[in-house]
């Protein structure tokens, strides 16, 4: 892999190395389960071995006999706790030991607490349950599933997108495709295991747990345990991979907190990898039917996208990716419909680019099929269907640089050397295939607060309750402050991941850089105003300069004409040693309650297709080369090139890492990743990293990221579009298209495995 960070171009920030990089690579970054606390006891979960029914009796005698066991929390012990509220973040309403109903395999039935981790694990394995067992429904085709329209069932998916007269256009289309696609169940499997450490000091509860949503969890945990939110603190300074899995608070957190209260000691529960498959969220399997009609000229006249998603029995979790696919191209008419299929499974949740990854996979695979049916180059086909306005609401795009992305990526990839004939490109025993696809991700922002302190010595401290989930947000927040306050990054420190800090929204939906940087910018600008007023005031160092013309640079207040005053002198004139500002940012279109909702852990998202003035998306184009061994059908991906435009790029190094990681994940989704389900028992089978396949270094060769310059003043004050999720949208379709080009086999069901290419 090529390691260089791209040199910044227009509207792109420096490739500053992460401010926590050294701490992380030297093992000094304290992850939540690393926190040292005196007298800690260890928790281990016991989970159900059936997927549907009731626990009729729980046998804990053997478990209690294990030396070192302190307590077992199970049914009846959590009575005072309130049921969790379903939220479309994947927070399930399946309560922490509320009633004995079993909704899915691997549901928590007890928590054992012991002096040692080993004793807790041993005892948890000795807990036996008698069940009233019912036949579970595992997935789409199982008997007993319940299907319903998704629209309106969840606040995150209000309606099915429609435009024009699809049925008439479909009937009239000269060239048609009507195909089905599917994506499998996937689990995030972050390297850092899921864990909860609960510490009580009087009535104050502190939870150390990797979290993408410390404010939301504080409020929700307080509600469940009937505590004052002011007495609950969630701490999560570093996170070893999240991808959405650490967004929803699960049932475990309240159970561990109750256990710690019962025994009067801190309790730490680290969930083993196997149990995480059933106790955390995941990406549910999806199915798609796409109908696309076009004229001989290549213009799409009809686009129909039906989607089906699996969810749990009680919760209407939906991703509903037709919101994006329906706005992708200049379709003449659009008809979409999303259905939920309730099965006996745990509630799914966000997983990197939740709606777009499966839905755009289906769309872009279909786009390639249509290009083939039309006998057109797939890039030219997308060019012809580039829209002026989005087809559903007729709104303009705040900015849309997709064609520039195609131009730059296809040039760098060498697309012009592709022979379009299927199976025509070979290198010895290897069949060579090339494919491409579009990446799209909505640009949103949410209210966010930040506190910035600036001292006469030029030291900057940024505090914001956002979360460093590995994206580099701590670094880019620091960069924003350094830039606005005119100091070097060596002067900046950034605190995040603690509900005691100013609240930030859930770190999901690629909103963090935009939201956090906008809040930090606002706090810094308030400091600038004060400094400028002081610097230009009567008798001050730059008296009479007019403070609108001032700037901060190199620890000085500077004028346009080259005069300057040292920061220390300006602070001295103000007779203060430091300035501190607390800023609350609310995106355009926010409701009057937007800020109070932020503090209540229910941030409003603005952007994407929901804004009145325009729709807001980041775009990209990805090109993939595959090589398929003509004898063994082994599939390799020697190179992938992606070009992306996402407004202002705060840091070309961290941006590139996000996009690169996304594309690598996309290759894994295309070729490897799938959770297998035992259909008889509705049970996940490959619950470890030996059998759950993800790409390793040897699978990934050349990955090139091109950052296409783009300026967008509409999206938010920082001008930033999210890109944490953009990179892995479209990748799998590009791989599927390349596999088709190499072999003539169109694989519509992911992942594409060797056995799909035999025969
Ligand atoms: Mo992301 S899946 O919205 O954490």
XYZ file of C-alpha atoms and ligand atoms in Angstrom:
763
model
C 0.000 0.000 0.000
C 1.196 3.453 -0.803
C 1.583 5.324 2.481
C 1.954 8.962 1.494
C -0.732 11.428 2.515
C -1.866 13.423 -0.510
C -0.493 16.950 -0.695
C -3.280 19.385 0.144
C -4.967 21.183 -2.714
C -7.545 23.951 -2.750
C -9.801 23.907 0.320
C -7.810 21.055 1.869
C -6.045 21.109 5.227
C -2.587 19.907 6.157
C -1.905 16.207 6.631
C -1.310 16.683 10.355
C -0.434 13.436 12.132
C -3.104 12.418 14.649
C -2.507 14.053 17.989
C -3.182 10.725 19.701
C -1.112 8.611 17.290
C 1.861 8.244 19.627
C -0.336 7.349 22.597
C -2.071 4.715 20.542
C 0.976 3.046 19.021
C 2.838 3.050 22.343
C -0.085 1.508 24.215
C -0.597 4.558 26.417
C -4.073 5.452 25.204
C -6.428 4.250 27.926
C -9.387 2.402 26.433
C -12.448 2.072 28.657
C -11.657 -1.499 29.774
C -8.090 -0.445 30.654
C -9.193 1.935 33.343
C -7.598 0.966 36.641
C -10.017 0.995 39.528
C -9.539 -0.436 43.000
C -11.405 -3.506 44.167
C -12.963 -4.259 40.790
C -15.060 -7.397 40.371
C -15.525 -9.123 37.029
C -18.736 -9.830 35.199
C -19.554 -12.480 32.630
C -22.762 -12.916 30.670
C -24.902 -15.998 30.407
C -26.950 -15.970 27.215
C -29.915 -17.881 25.864
C -29.387 -20.965 23.764
C -32.757 -20.685 22.061
C -34.055 -17.932 19.787
C -37.725 -17.932 20.660
C -39.737 -18.844 23.712
C -39.519 -18.315 27.432
C -37.100 -19.077 30.213
C -39.165 -21.308 32.507
C -36.461 -21.900 35.062
C -32.924 -20.779 35.609
C -30.513 -23.076 37.476
C -27.761 -21.090 39.164
C -26.729 -23.446 41.986
C -23.632 -24.802 40.227
C -22.624 -21.329 39.177
C -22.948 -19.953 42.690
C -20.723 -22.778 43.944
C -17.753 -21.647 41.846
C -15.153 -20.186 44.245
C -14.994 -16.427 43.967
C -18.530 -15.897 42.694
C -20.018 -12.837 44.379
C -23.426 -12.414 42.818
C -25.671 -13.408 39.959
C -28.008 -10.805 38.520
C -30.980 -12.276 36.700
C -34.768 -12.057 36.360
C -36.396 -10.261 39.251
C -33.246 -8.367 40.142
C -33.810 -5.617 37.579
C -37.476 -4.993 38.325
C -36.981 -1.416 39.243
C -35.244 -0.608 35.980
C -37.266 0.775 33.091
C -37.296 -0.904 29.709
C -34.976 0.599 27.131
C -36.559 2.676 24.420
C -36.192 1.527 20.864
C -34.308 4.120 18.872
C -33.407 3.817 15.278
C -29.756 3.791 16.271
C -30.317 0.102 16.933
C -31.029 0.623 20.630
C -33.361 -2.277 21.246
C -36.462 -2.363 23.395
C -35.495 -5.894 24.451
C -35.010 -5.102 28.100
C -32.230 -5.945 30.511
C -33.710 -9.034 32.185
C -37.214 -7.583 32.336
C -39.254 -10.579 31.490
C -38.444 -14.126 30.633
C -39.404 -13.848 26.991
C -36.594 -14.837 24.639
C -36.562 -12.786 21.450
C -33.351 -14.080 19.924
C -30.487 -16.490 20.317
C -27.752 -15.162 22.567
C -30.021 -12.873 24.611
C -28.681 -12.040 28.080
C -30.291 -14.255 30.739
C -27.921 -13.494 33.635
C -24.757 -11.701 34.673
C -22.324 -13.441 36.984
C -20.008 -11.324 39.096
C -16.888 -12.831 40.610
C -13.509 -11.987 42.090
C -11.756 -12.955 38.858
C -12.591 -12.919 35.173
C -11.944 -16.664 35.005
C -14.327 -17.476 37.861
C -17.025 -15.295 36.307
C -16.644 -16.996 32.897
C -16.652 -20.465 34.420
C -19.743 -19.754 36.492
C -21.571 -18.157 33.568
C -21.034 -21.354 31.596
C -22.543 -23.396 34.418
C -25.833 -21.499 34.392
C -28.500 -23.662 32.835
C -31.925 -22.631 31.700
C -35.083 -24.624 31.061
C -37.047 -23.152 28.206
C -40.486 -23.218 26.722
C -39.057 -23.492 23.264
C -40.845 -22.306 20.119
C -39.723 -22.749 16.539
C -37.901 -19.541 15.597
C -37.984 -17.741 12.256
C -34.404 -17.054 11.213
C -34.596 -14.850 8.151
C -36.479 -13.838 4.987
C -37.748 -17.224 3.851
C -38.491 -18.679 7.268
C -41.999 -19.670 8.201
C -43.568 -17.274 10.691
C -41.814 -14.040 9.755
C -43.972 -10.935 9.675
C -43.606 -8.503 6.809
C -44.784 -4.899 6.836
C -44.077 -1.698 4.917
C -41.164 0.163 6.503
C -42.275 3.715 5.778
C -43.552 5.515 8.860
C -42.568 2.729 11.271
C -39.469 4.592 12.363
C -38.699 8.321 12.512
C -35.633 7.704 10.378
C -37.590 6.461 7.388
C -40.743 8.413 6.742
C -41.777 7.571 3.206
C -40.991 5.684 0.041
C -39.520 8.000 -2.605
C -41.547 8.363 -5.808
C -41.464 10.577 -8.892
C -43.399 10.633 -12.146
C -45.301 7.703 -13.626
C -43.021 4.723 -13.189
C -45.474 2.138 -14.497
C -46.032 3.969 -17.772
C -42.335 4.665 -18.271
C -41.452 1.059 -17.452
C -43.999 -0.224 -19.959
C -42.574 2.068 -22.645
C -38.866 1.511 -22.016
C -36.893 0.044 -24.915
C -34.163 -1.542 -22.817
C -35.057 -3.080 -19.474
C -33.460 -4.948 -16.660
C -35.370 -6.530 -13.794
C -33.050 -8.247 -11.330
C -32.706 -9.279 -7.704
C -29.722 -8.601 -5.455
C -28.866 -9.447 -1.877
C -26.408 -8.635 0.859
C -25.679 -10.902 3.822
C -25.776 -10.422 7.577
C -22.636 -8.674 8.763
C -21.203 -7.990 12.207
C -18.885 -5.056 12.931
C -16.302 -7.050 14.883
C -14.260 -4.078 16.076
C -10.903 -5.191 17.448
C -11.670 -3.621 20.832
C -14.163 -5.904 22.542
C -17.370 -4.498 23.995
C -17.109 -3.764 27.687
C -18.777 -1.979 30.586
C -17.105 -0.886 33.811
C -19.516 0.559 36.369
C -18.307 2.530 39.384
C -20.587 3.986 42.053
C -19.518 6.719 44.426
C -22.551 7.321 46.605
C -25.359 7.989 44.162
C -22.953 8.997 41.393
C -22.567 6.400 38.668
C -19.622 6.431 36.271
C -19.642 4.088 33.291
C -16.462 3.416 31.357
C -17.572 1.899 28.096
C -16.602 2.445 24.455
C -19.359 4.692 23.154
C -20.234 6.761 20.130
C -22.891 8.582 22.110
C -21.907 9.535 25.674
C -24.607 12.196 26.084
C -27.381 10.001 24.727
C -26.317 7.120 26.940
C -26.110 9.293 30.048
C -29.703 10.376 29.579
C -30.998 6.931 28.630
C -29.171 5.075 31.397
C -30.448 7.613 33.948
C -33.960 7.026 32.639
C -33.652 3.235 32.846
C -32.203 3.317 36.378
C -34.412 6.219 37.508
C -31.432 8.418 38.357
C -30.861 12.106 37.853
C -28.860 12.401 34.591
C -26.567 14.798 36.474
C -25.472 11.791 38.543
C -24.536 9.648 35.551
C -21.297 9.995 33.644
C -20.197 8.022 30.585
C -16.470 7.991 29.836
C -14.996 6.778 26.572
C -11.832 8.693 25.638
C -10.473 6.163 23.114
C -12.308 3.595 21.055
C -10.767 0.640 19.284
C -13.127 0.495 16.339
C -16.836 1.236 16.428
C -18.382 1.545 12.935
C -21.818 2.061 14.432
C -21.659 -0.867 16.859
C -20.903 1.390 19.813
C -23.667 3.870 18.988
C -26.614 2.163 20.688
C -26.449 1.439 24.392
C -27.313 -2.197 24.920
C -29.028 -4.002 27.796
C -25.693 -4.921 29.372
C -24.876 -1.405 30.613
C -27.799 -1.197 33.040
C -27.250 -4.771 34.243
C -23.581 -4.140 35.052
C -24.514 -0.895 36.821
C -27.087 -2.709 38.956
C -24.593 -5.473 39.762
C -22.038 -2.909 40.944
C -24.633 -1.291 43.178
C -25.666 -4.660 44.634
C -22.177 -5.766 45.592
C -20.908 -2.289 46.496
C -17.859 -2.627 44.261
C -16.907 -1.576 40.739
C -17.789 -4.229 38.166
C -16.147 -4.751 34.815
C -17.706 -6.916 32.125
C -15.757 -7.549 28.934
C -17.940 -9.414 26.481
C -16.246 -12.222 24.597
C -16.303 -12.126 20.816
C -18.871 -14.931 20.502
C -21.401 -13.285 22.786
C -20.974 -9.937 21.058
C -22.702 -11.372 17.973
C -25.971 -11.701 19.875
C -25.724 -8.930 22.457
C -24.654 -6.108 20.140
C -26.067 -4.817 16.891
C -25.212 -5.856 13.338
C -26.090 -5.153 9.727
C -29.089 -7.243 8.827
C -29.333 -9.055 5.518
C -31.100 -7.190 2.709
C -32.793 -8.091 -0.554
C -33.478 -5.874 -3.523
C -35.409 -5.915 -6.741
C -34.355 -3.319 -9.249
C -36.217 -2.484 -12.400
C -34.516 -0.074 -14.727
C -35.768 1.076 -18.090
C -33.862 3.194 -20.597
C -34.010 4.454 -24.151
C -31.480 3.391 -26.788
C -29.726 6.713 -26.172
C -28.854 5.507 -22.667
C -31.175 7.831 -20.784
C -32.869 6.144 -17.837
C -36.635 6.605 -17.997
C -37.766 4.345 -15.165
C -36.145 3.346 -11.900
C -37.814 0.984 -9.480
C -36.130 -0.127 -6.263
C -37.794 -2.450 -3.808
C -35.902 -3.359 -0.648
C -36.459 -5.893 2.117
C -34.657 -5.778 5.454
C -34.638 -8.130 8.409
C -35.289 -6.785 11.887
C -36.166 -8.196 15.299
C -39.702 -9.119 16.426
C -40.317 -6.063 18.600
C -38.299 -3.287 16.932
C -38.916 -1.629 13.537
C -35.239 -0.973 12.802
C -34.876 0.172 9.212
C -32.104 1.645 7.086
C -34.197 2.500 4.019
C -31.455 3.261 1.521
C -33.848 4.134 -1.292
C -33.642 7.741 -0.060
C -30.186 7.848 -1.636
C -30.628 5.507 -4.609
C -33.745 7.414 -5.727
C -31.703 10.630 -5.908
C -28.606 9.276 -7.544
C -29.287 9.815 -11.255
C -31.563 11.699 -13.591
C -34.247 9.021 -13.721
C -37.348 9.963 -15.620
C -39.556 8.256 -13.049
C -39.005 6.586 -9.698
C -40.922 4.020 -7.686
C -39.492 2.649 -4.450
C -40.757 0.541 -1.613
C -39.045 -0.777 1.499
C -40.384 -3.653 3.581
C -39.403 -4.843 7.026
C -39.293 -8.529 7.801
C -39.589 -9.280 11.518
C -37.758 -12.435 12.532
C -36.516 -13.962 15.794
C -33.266 -12.068 15.801
C -31.548 -9.415 17.845
C -32.293 -5.848 16.772
C -29.941 -4.675 14.021
C -28.197 -1.322 14.118
C -26.019 1.065 12.243
C -22.996 -0.374 10.515
C -20.761 1.856 8.427
C -22.882 3.679 5.840
C -25.943 1.729 6.953
C -28.414 2.526 4.181
C -26.068 3.179 1.302
C -23.806 0.157 1.554
C -26.464 -2.435 0.701
C -28.811 -0.272 -1.362
C -26.198 1.440 -3.511
C -24.556 -1.953 -4.028
C -27.782 -3.107 -5.679
C -28.223 0.096 -7.692
C -24.653 0.217 -8.964
C -24.573 -3.457 -9.872
C -27.781 -2.790 -11.831
C -26.220 0.272 -13.462
C -23.413 -1.914 -14.760
C -25.922 -4.454 -16.038
C -27.806 -1.716 -17.827
C -24.610 -0.359 -19.402
C -23.918 -3.866 -20.708
C -27.492 -4.199 -21.998
C -27.134 -0.859 -23.791
C -23.677 -1.708 -25.101
C -22.346 1.436 -23.460
C -19.261 2.199 -21.449
C -20.333 2.233 -17.762
C -18.685 5.606 -17.141
C -20.298 7.165 -20.233
C -23.640 5.706 -19.112
C -23.370 7.468 -15.743
C -22.312 10.690 -17.439
C -25.442 10.700 -19.613
C -27.634 10.280 -16.538
C -26.011 12.964 -14.417
C -28.857 15.069 -12.983
C -29.194 18.848 -12.784
C -31.524 18.452 -9.816
C -32.427 15.496 -7.665
C -35.420 13.725 -9.138
C -37.659 13.300 -6.080
C -38.095 16.827 -4.693
C -36.586 18.672 -7.652
C -34.088 20.368 -5.360
C -30.573 21.358 -6.443
C -27.518 19.609 -5.002
C -25.581 21.926 -2.663
C -22.610 20.698 -4.672
C -22.082 17.573 -6.736
C -18.660 16.727 -8.124
C -19.386 13.175 -9.215
C -18.272 13.657 -12.825
C -15.014 15.236 -11.666
C -14.514 12.199 -9.450
C -15.099 9.894 -12.439
C -12.713 11.954 -14.581
C -9.903 11.901 -12.069
C -10.321 8.315 -10.907
C -10.675 6.876 -14.424
C -7.578 8.756 -15.557
C -5.508 7.554 -12.591
C -6.821 4.014 -13.011
C -6.178 3.823 -16.743
C -9.799 2.993 -17.632
C -9.116 3.842 -21.281
C -6.939 0.704 -21.504
C -9.894 -1.500 -20.613
C -11.116 -3.716 -23.432
C -14.882 -3.730 -22.883
C -15.337 -7.293 -24.220
C -16.079 -9.757 -21.441
C -13.215 -12.164 -20.716
C -10.959 -10.419 -23.202
C -8.248 -9.253 -20.819
C -5.788 -11.846 -19.584
C -2.411 -11.982 -17.925
C -1.075 -15.534 -18.152
C -3.373 -17.760 -16.108
C -5.264 -14.799 -14.737
C -8.450 -13.317 -16.133
C -8.398 -9.579 -15.668
C -11.559 -7.577 -15.002
C -12.192 -3.899 -14.442
C -15.252 -2.299 -12.939
C -16.402 0.939 -11.415
C -19.190 2.310 -9.254
C -20.444 5.478 -7.624
C -20.131 6.276 -3.930
C -22.629 8.586 -2.273
C -23.232 9.568 1.319
C -25.570 12.210 2.768
C -23.948 15.263 4.330
C -25.589 16.127 7.605
C -24.769 18.019 10.753
C -26.328 18.154 14.205
C -26.232 20.624 17.073
C -22.998 20.477 19.029
C -21.398 22.368 21.906
C -17.713 23.030 22.525
C -15.592 24.911 25.005
C -12.315 26.511 23.981
C -9.766 28.012 26.355
C -6.980 30.186 25.005
C -4.147 31.475 27.209
C -1.750 34.385 26.889
C 0.968 31.778 26.204
C -0.968 30.631 23.138
C -2.081 27.350 24.697
C -5.404 26.082 23.372
C -7.627 23.545 25.073
C -10.650 22.249 23.190
C -13.353 20.342 25.071
C -16.180 18.592 23.317
C -18.168 15.504 24.231
C -17.755 13.990 20.789
C -15.955 10.686 20.296
C -12.670 9.689 18.707
C -13.831 6.489 17.072
C -10.663 6.282 15.007
C -11.651 8.832 12.394
C -9.252 11.547 13.548
C -11.970 13.903 14.797
C -9.892 14.825 17.847
C -7.123 15.949 15.505
C -9.289 17.896 13.066
C -11.089 19.666 15.928
C -7.631 20.723 17.107
C -6.713 21.851 13.603
C -9.795 24.035 13.404
C -8.855 25.704 16.714
C -5.193 26.091 15.716
C -6.210 27.730 12.456
C -8.757 30.126 13.966
C -6.481 31.097 16.857
C -3.253 31.309 14.868
C -1.133 28.832 16.794
C 0.739 25.646 15.953
C -0.736 22.211 16.643
C 1.892 21.697 19.360
C -0.055 24.251 21.428
C -3.401 22.457 21.122
C -4.939 19.794 23.328
C -8.344 18.259 22.746
C -10.540 16.443 25.255
C -13.333 14.202 24.015
C -15.315 11.127 24.965
C -16.838 12.149 28.292
C -20.416 13.118 29.045
C -19.070 15.692 31.528
C -17.806 17.702 28.534
C -20.001 20.015 26.414
C -22.489 17.743 24.631
C -21.979 16.554 21.074
C -24.299 14.446 18.951
C -23.940 10.705 18.490
C -20.874 10.061 16.325
C -22.817 8.455 13.508
C -23.965 9.350 10.050
C -20.585 10.955 9.269
C -21.668 14.146 11.029
C -18.892 14.555 13.557
C -16.279 16.566 11.678
C -18.900 18.997 10.366
C -20.734 19.374 13.679
C -17.703 19.472 15.973
C -15.637 21.756 13.727
C -18.577 24.160 13.365
C -18.935 24.365 17.168
C -15.196 24.733 17.748
C -15.078 27.411 15.058
C -17.889 29.298 16.782
C -16.134 29.212 20.166
C -12.847 30.316 18.590
C -14.561 33.133 16.727
C -16.013 34.432 19.990
C -12.473 34.477 21.414
C -11.202 36.231 18.286
C -13.851 38.931 18.637
C -12.799 39.660 22.193
C -9.107 39.697 21.357
C -9.628 41.913 18.325
C -11.777 44.352 20.270
C -9.084 44.557 22.917
C -6.228 44.820 20.416
C -7.900 47.610 18.456
C -9.339 49.450 21.429
C -8.286 52.877 22.657
C -4.731 52.824 23.972
C -4.337 49.185 22.901
C -1.426 47.827 20.826
C -3.303 48.097 17.496
C -5.564 51.012 18.409
C -7.630 52.285 15.500
C -7.048 49.255 13.235
C -10.729 48.378 12.914
C -11.252 44.905 14.304
C -12.920 43.497 11.184
C -9.553 43.597 9.432
C -7.667 41.702 12.107
C -6.500 38.123 12.133
C -4.574 35.780 14.419
C -1.302 34.377 13.114
C 1.798 32.928 14.755
C 0.586 33.891 18.232
C 0.046 37.490 17.163
C -2.902 39.684 16.305
C -2.083 40.984 12.832
C -3.527 43.713 10.637
C -3.945 43.634 6.879
C -1.146 46.149 6.549
C 1.379 44.015 8.359
C 1.243 45.559 11.830
C 1.022 43.116 14.700
C 0.670 42.795 18.442
C 1.906 39.882 20.499
C -0.802 37.749 21.999
C 0.698 38.171 25.462
C 0.443 41.946 25.137
C -3.185 41.806 24.066
C -4.062 39.557 27.006
C -2.114 41.924 29.266
C -4.151 44.868 27.977
C -7.277 42.885 28.835
C -5.854 42.077 32.252
C -6.679 38.393 31.895
C -4.465 35.357 31.533
C -6.895 33.340 29.453
C -10.155 33.521 27.577
C -12.699 30.761 27.611
C -15.749 30.479 25.402
C -18.560 27.973 25.367
C -20.319 27.782 22.022
C -23.465 26.027 20.931
C -23.783 25.355 17.234
C -27.103 24.490 15.617
C -27.238 23.803 11.888
C -29.431 25.825 9.567
C -33.026 24.631 9.736
C -32.776 23.618 13.399
C -35.985 23.764 15.420
C -36.269 26.076 18.440
C -35.831 22.991 20.639
C -32.724 21.802 18.815
C -30.290 22.747 21.566
C -32.352 21.394 24.422
C -32.687 18.172 22.437
C -28.898 18.044 22.158
C -28.619 18.167 25.962
C -31.347 15.547 26.200
C -29.300 13.234 23.977
C -31.728 13.456 21.044
C -29.868 15.570 18.482
C -31.655 16.678 15.332
C -29.855 15.829 12.126
C -30.042 18.343 9.299
C -28.853 17.815 5.763
C -28.987 14.963 3.284
C -32.286 15.020 1.413
C -34.162 16.631 4.326
C -33.227 20.302 3.863
C -35.489 22.758 2.072
C -32.931 24.677 0.012
C -30.934 21.827 -1.463
C -29.969 18.192 -1.029
C -26.518 17.609 0.426
C -24.343 14.646 -0.444
C -20.683 13.750 -0.796
C -19.758 11.721 -3.865
C -17.023 9.474 -5.141
C -16.092 7.178 -7.994
C -14.281 3.903 -7.422
C -12.435 1.755 -9.958
C -11.353 -1.784 -9.236
C -9.199 -4.330 -11.011
C -9.782 -7.977 -10.198
C -7.784 -10.996 -11.256
C -9.389 -14.394 -11.317
C -7.300 -17.486 -11.722
C -8.591 -19.332 -14.731
C -8.028 -22.758 -13.081
C -8.743 -22.239 -9.385
C -11.095 -19.219 -9.666
C -9.201 -17.573 -6.827
C -10.230 -13.888 -6.771
C -7.685 -11.151 -6.145
C -7.962 -7.374 -6.092
C -4.556 -5.975 -7.044
C -5.671 -2.366 -7.118
C -8.452 0.042 -6.379
C -8.627 3.759 -7.101
C -11.195 6.055 -5.541
C -11.712 9.758 -6.141
C -13.896 11.585 -3.644
C -15.266 15.099 -3.241
C -16.447 15.985 0.241
C -16.303 19.748 0.592
C -13.542 21.114 2.747
C -11.037 18.420 3.718
C -9.789 19.248 7.207
C -6.798 16.922 7.028
C -5.699 15.061 3.923
C -4.022 12.310 5.957
C -6.951 11.370 8.171
C -9.377 11.829 5.249
C -7.342 9.492 3.104
C -7.194 6.929 5.907
C -10.974 6.977 6.274
C -11.583 6.589 2.556
C -8.936 3.924 2.220
C -10.349 1.977 5.157
C -13.795 2.258 3.636
C -12.665 0.864 0.289
C -10.776 -1.987 1.956
C -13.901 -2.834 3.907
C -15.825 -2.691 0.632
C -13.499 -5.281 -0.861
C -14.158 -7.457 2.177
C -17.901 -7.008 1.755
C -17.597 -8.002 -1.871
C -15.516 -11.115 -1.387
C -15.432 -12.292 2.206
C -17.713 -10.925 4.850
C -20.872 -12.737 5.956
C -22.415 -13.947 9.178
C -23.802 -17.419 8.545
C -27.108 -18.286 10.186
C -28.258 -21.736 11.210
C -31.769 -21.525 9.796
C -33.193 -24.160 12.156
C -32.145 -22.368 15.317
C -31.900 -18.753 14.110
C -28.359 -18.815 15.429
C -25.172 -17.163 14.208
C -22.637 -19.828 13.391
C -19.290 -18.206 12.585
C -18.976 -16.146 15.741
C -15.233 -15.441 15.744
C -12.567 -13.871 13.576
C -11.369 -17.257 12.400
C -14.599 -17.958 10.571
C -15.907 -14.448 10.060
C -13.688 -13.388 7.197
C -12.313 -9.894 6.733
C -9.446 -8.807 4.497
C -5.938 -9.042 5.926
C -2.893 -7.178 4.659
C -2.078 -9.921 2.162
C -5.504 -9.431 0.526
C -5.026 -5.732 -0.080
C -2.493 -4.428 -2.566
C -2.601 -0.974 -4.085
C -5.184 1.454 -2.736
C -5.184 4.959 -4.168
C -7.263 7.819 -2.823
C -7.750 11.022 -4.777
C -9.234 13.979 -2.928
C -11.056 16.086 -5.492
C -11.148 19.759 -4.445
C -14.640 21.010 -3.681
C -15.995 24.083 -1.917
C -19.503 24.060 -0.502
C -20.700 27.019 1.557
C -24.207 25.643 2.011
C -23.520 22.514 4.015
C -22.395 24.036 7.348
C -20.126 26.850 8.605
C -17.070 24.593 8.452
C -17.818 23.709 4.802
C -17.138 20.080 5.643
C -18.980 17.090 4.217
C -18.664 13.818 6.078
C -16.469 11.147 4.564
C -16.105 8.494 7.236
C -18.672 6.290 5.560
C -18.408 7.409 1.936
C -15.486 5.184 0.938
C -17.161 1.845 1.405
C -20.262 2.718 -0.600
C -20.122 1.365 -4.137
C -16.969 -0.687 -3.671
C -18.713 -4.042 -3.660
C -20.595 -3.153 -6.846
C -17.347 -2.112 -8.527
C -15.867 -5.497 -7.595
C -18.967 -7.340 -8.843
C -18.761 -5.416 -12.131
C -15.077 -6.261 -12.497
C -15.822 -9.945 -11.808
C -18.436 -9.829 -14.560
C -15.995 -8.180 -16.939
C -13.407 -10.881 -16.251
C -15.698 -13.913 -16.356
C -19.079 -13.042 -17.837
C -20.691 -14.148 -14.581
C -22.981 -11.595 -12.983
C -23.012 -12.296 -9.251
C -25.867 -10.503 -7.527
C -25.665 -12.066 -4.071
C -22.804 -11.002 -1.831
C -20.231 -12.095 -0.936
C -18.748 -13.361 -4.203
C -16.889 -16.553 -3.419
C -14.818 -18.949 -5.484
C -17.748 -21.400 -5.668
C -19.843 -18.740 -7.428
C -17.327 -18.720 -10.270
C -16.896 -22.458 -10.779
C -18.578 -24.078 -13.763
Mo -21.924 5.164 11.602
S -22.580 3.298 11.082
O -23.350 6.063 11.292
O -21.411 4.912 13.201
